[in-house]
Tab-separated table of C-alpha atoms in Angstrom:
chain	number	residue	atom	x	y	z
A	226	UNK	CA	-119.246	123.318	118.332
A	227	UNK	CA	-115.162	124.228	118.118
A	228	UNK	CA	-115.274	123.123	114.582
A	229	UNK	CA	-118.649	125.243	114.095
A	230	UNK	CA	-117.075	128.134	115.213
A	231	UNK	CA	-114.131	127.857	113.421
A	232	UNK	CA	-116.071	127.373	110.347
A	233	UNK	CA	-117.962	130.365	111.016
A	234	UNK	CA	-114.675	132.288	111.456
A	235	UNK	CA	-115.742	133.300	115.075
A	236	UNK	CA	-113.869	132.799	118.439
A	237	UNK	CA	-116.049	130.070	120.690
A	238	UNK	CA	-117.050	131.815	123.026
A	239	UNK	CA	-119.010	134.433	120.581
A	240	UNK	CA	-120.132	131.491	118.537
A	241	UNK	CA	-121.664	129.939	121.887
A	242	UNK	CA	-123.260	132.586	122.873
A	243	UNK	CA	-125.387	133.205	119.586
A	244	UNK	CA	-125.751	130.041	119.629
A	245	UNK	CA	-127.749	129.734	123.197
A	246	UNK	CA	-129.950	133.098	122.038
A	247	UNK	CA	-130.968	130.690	119.426
A	248	UNK	CA	-129.436	132.971	116.766
A	249	UNK	CA	-127.905	130.904	113.670
A	250	UNK	CA	-123.892	131.913	112.635
A	251	UNK	CA	-122.634	130.755	109.082
A	252	UNK	CA	-120.002	129.956	108.131
A	253	UNK	CA	-117.683	132.422	106.132
A	254	UNK	CA	-116.297	130.528	103.151
A	255	UNK	CA	-112.711	129.724	103.687
A	256	UNK	CA	-111.211	131.670	101.364
A	257	UNK	CA	-112.549	134.978	103.356
A	258	UNK	CA	-111.087	133.873	106.364
A	259	UNK	CA	-107.637	132.767	104.598
A	260	UNK	CA	-107.724	136.881	103.543
A	261	UNK	CA	-108.759	137.866	106.598
A	262	UNK	CA	-105.860	136.546	108.472
A	263	UNK	CA	-103.784	137.656	105.867
A	264	UNK	CA	-104.516	141.216	106.026
A	265	UNK	CA	-104.347	141.417	109.836
A	266	UNK	CA	-100.480	140.259	109.516
A	267	UNK	CA	-99.553	142.237	106.973
A	268	UNK	CA	-101.531	145.339	108.469
A	269	UNK	CA	-99.634	144.268	111.844
A	270	UNK	CA	-96.742	144.102	110.116
A	271	UNK	CA	-97.076	147.642	108.354
A	272	UNK	CA	-97.917	149.041	111.757
A	273	UNK	CA	-94.598	147.864	113.540
A	274	UNK	CA	-92.214	148.915	110.734
A	275	UNK	CA	-94.177	152.799	110.798
A	276	UNK	CA	-93.500	152.683	114.597
A	277	UNK	CA	-89.711	151.742	113.615
A	278	UNK	CA	-89.540	154.350	111.291
A	279	UNK	CA	-91.187	156.721	112.928
A	280	UNK	CA	-88.901	156.444	116.176
A	281	UNK	CA	-85.614	155.675	114.255
A	282	UNK	CA	-86.248	158.235	111.298
A	283	UNK	CA	-85.359	155.198	108.980
A	284	UNK	CA	-86.504	155.306	105.450
A	285	UNK	CA	-86.082	151.714	105.453
A	286	UNK	CA	-88.760	150.784	107.722
A	287	UNK	CA	-91.508	153.342	106.211
A	288	UNK	CA	-90.648	151.803	102.781
A	289	UNK	CA	-91.613	148.442	104.478
A	290	UNK	CA	-94.643	149.706	106.013
A	291	UNK	CA	-95.801	150.913	102.858
A	292	UNK	CA	-95.068	147.791	100.861
A	293	UNK	CA	-96.766	145.182	103.776
A	294	UNK	CA	-99.299	147.702	104.166
A	295	UNK	CA	-100.168	148.712	100.936
A	296	UNK	CA	-98.581	148.046	97.722
A	297	UNK	CA	-98.741	143.943	98.844
A	298	UNK	CA	-102.470	144.466	99.577
A	299	UNK	CA	-103.490	145.957	96.734
A	300	UNK	CA	-101.703	142.832	94.608
A	301	UNK	CA	-103.321	140.080	96.340
A	302	UNK	CA	-106.717	141.786	96.544
A	303	UNK	CA	-109.070	139.613	94.573
A	304	UNK	CA	-106.535	136.721	93.518
A	305	UNK	CA	-108.600	133.850	94.950
A	306	UNK	CA	-106.315	131.656	92.788
A	307	UNK	CA	-103.444	132.456	95.372
A	308	UNK	CA	-105.197	130.879	98.535
A	309	UNK	CA	-103.538	128.187	98.906
A	310	UNK	CA	-100.243	129.591	98.873
A	311	UNK	CA	-101.398	132.962	101.166
A	312	UNK	CA	-102.237	130.383	103.496
A	313	UNK	CA	-99.144	128.517	103.472
A	314	UNK	CA	-97.679	131.622	104.188
A	315	UNK	CA	-99.412	132.588	107.121
A	316	UNK	CA	-97.035	131.097	109.585
A	317	UNK	CA	-94.011	132.278	108.506
A	318	UNK	CA	-95.762	135.801	108.093
A	319	UNK	CA	-96.733	135.744	111.922
A	320	UNK	CA	-92.947	134.420	112.841
A	321	UNK	CA	-91.729	137.065	110.882
A	322	UNK	CA	-94.278	139.680	112.130
A	323	UNK	CA	-93.236	138.778	115.876
A	324	UNK	CA	-89.605	139.945	115.031
A	325	UNK	CA	-90.721	142.968	113.374
A	326	UNK	CA	-93.049	143.782	116.462
A	327	UNK	CA	-90.012	142.905	118.951
A	328	UNK	CA	-87.941	145.511	117.148
A	329	UNK	CA	-90.725	147.898	117.877
A	330	UNK	CA	-91.016	147.254	121.086
A	331	UNK	CA	-87.304	147.947	122.167
A	332	UNK	CA	-87.499	151.330	119.928
A	333	UNK	CA	-90.123	152.284	121.887
A	334	UNK	CA	-88.869	151.775	124.960
A	335	UNK	CA	-85.988	153.775	124.123
A	336	UNK	CA	-83.676	150.961	123.419
A	337	UNK	CA	-81.326	150.647	120.373
A	338	UNK	CA	-82.230	148.582	117.887
A	339	UNK	CA	-79.405	145.877	117.380
A	340	UNK	CA	-78.379	145.775	113.482
A	341	UNK	CA	-77.953	141.662	114.014
A	342	UNK	CA	-82.145	141.528	114.981
A	343	UNK	CA	-82.628	144.406	112.059
A	344	UNK	CA	-80.911	142.185	109.985
A	345	UNK	CA	-82.987	138.867	111.100
A	346	UNK	CA	-86.279	140.246	110.690
A	347	UNK	CA	-85.598	141.879	106.928
A	348	UNK	CA	-84.548	138.204	106.397
A	349	UNK	CA	-87.548	136.517	107.747
A	350	UNK	CA	-90.239	139.102	105.944
A	351	UNK	CA	-88.101	138.763	103.077
A	352	UNK	CA	-89.049	134.647	102.922
A	353	UNK	CA	-92.288	134.929	104.121
A	354	UNK	CA	-93.036	137.934	101.811
A	355	UNK	CA	-90.945	136.658	98.711
A	356	UNK	CA	-93.503	133.972	97.395
A	357	UNK	CA	-96.407	136.013	97.704
A	358	UNK	CA	-95.247	138.528	95.962
A	359	UNK	CA	-94.081	136.864	92.834
A	360	UNK	CA	-96.684	135.207	92.452
A	361	UNK	CA	-98.908	138.110	92.826
A	362	UNK	CA	-97.044	139.693	89.764
A	363	UNK	CA	-97.033	136.450	88.064
A	364	UNK	CA	-99.335	136.021	85.060
A	365	UNK	CA	-102.230	134.729	86.128
A	366	UNK	CA	-104.414	131.204	84.389
A	367	UNK	CA	-106.701	133.698	83.122
A	368	UNK	CA	-104.298	136.248	81.636
A	369	UNK	CA	-101.058	135.108	79.943
A	370	UNK	CA	-98.909	138.252	80.332
A	371	UNK	CA	-97.730	139.804	83.413
A	372	UNK	CA	-100.454	142.025	85.351
A	373	UNK	CA	-100.411	145.321	83.209
A	374	UNK	CA	-98.709	147.946	85.232
A	375	UNK	CA	-97.387	145.543	88.057
A	376	UNK	CA	-96.177	147.218	90.808
A	377	UNK	CA	-92.464	147.134	91.001
A	378	UNK	CA	-90.444	145.209	93.632
A	379	UNK	CA	-91.103	144.558	96.713
A	380	UNK	CA	-88.097	146.195	99.114
A	381	UNK	CA	-86.765	142.602	99.403
A	382	UNK	CA	-85.576	143.353	95.956
A	383	UNK	CA	-83.439	146.034	97.144
A	384	UNK	CA	-81.780	144.746	100.499
A	385	UNK	CA	-81.298	147.753	102.812
A	386	UNK	CA	-77.921	149.338	102.763
A	387	UNK	CA	-75.929	148.838	105.610
A	388	UNK	CA	-74.819	152.193	106.149
A	389	UNK	CA	-76.336	154.419	108.695
A	390	UNK	CA	-78.174	151.915	110.202
């Protein structure tokens, strides 16, 4: 039953309840599940970056929030050809997200965010997101030229300045 619940993209308890009640939960396509996981991770990171921007007033966090929760999401929508890469990046993105979450928690609790932790968070996000960004702006097999009007590179291409942090 656990395998069927996973295939349906449902928590085990919900799947078991629906099955006991005579409903037939249907499996969702694997690509849909992958994209839902990606969206969850990107939106979580964007929320934490926005919290950091709100508390600290630092624009670099707001840029990361706009990029992770907006620009990159738009670049990846409909890119089923990238599902395998996206799936491989979910875990690194989740781990980087935990680092950003820790920073947001510190800032929201009134503590200063140490520059070393801030740098670690930026580097973790860069490592997790850069392969997705590069693949999303690269030409697809159907279209040999780069995406028309491809968005500018993400914030990892412009390292945050060390001044004023």
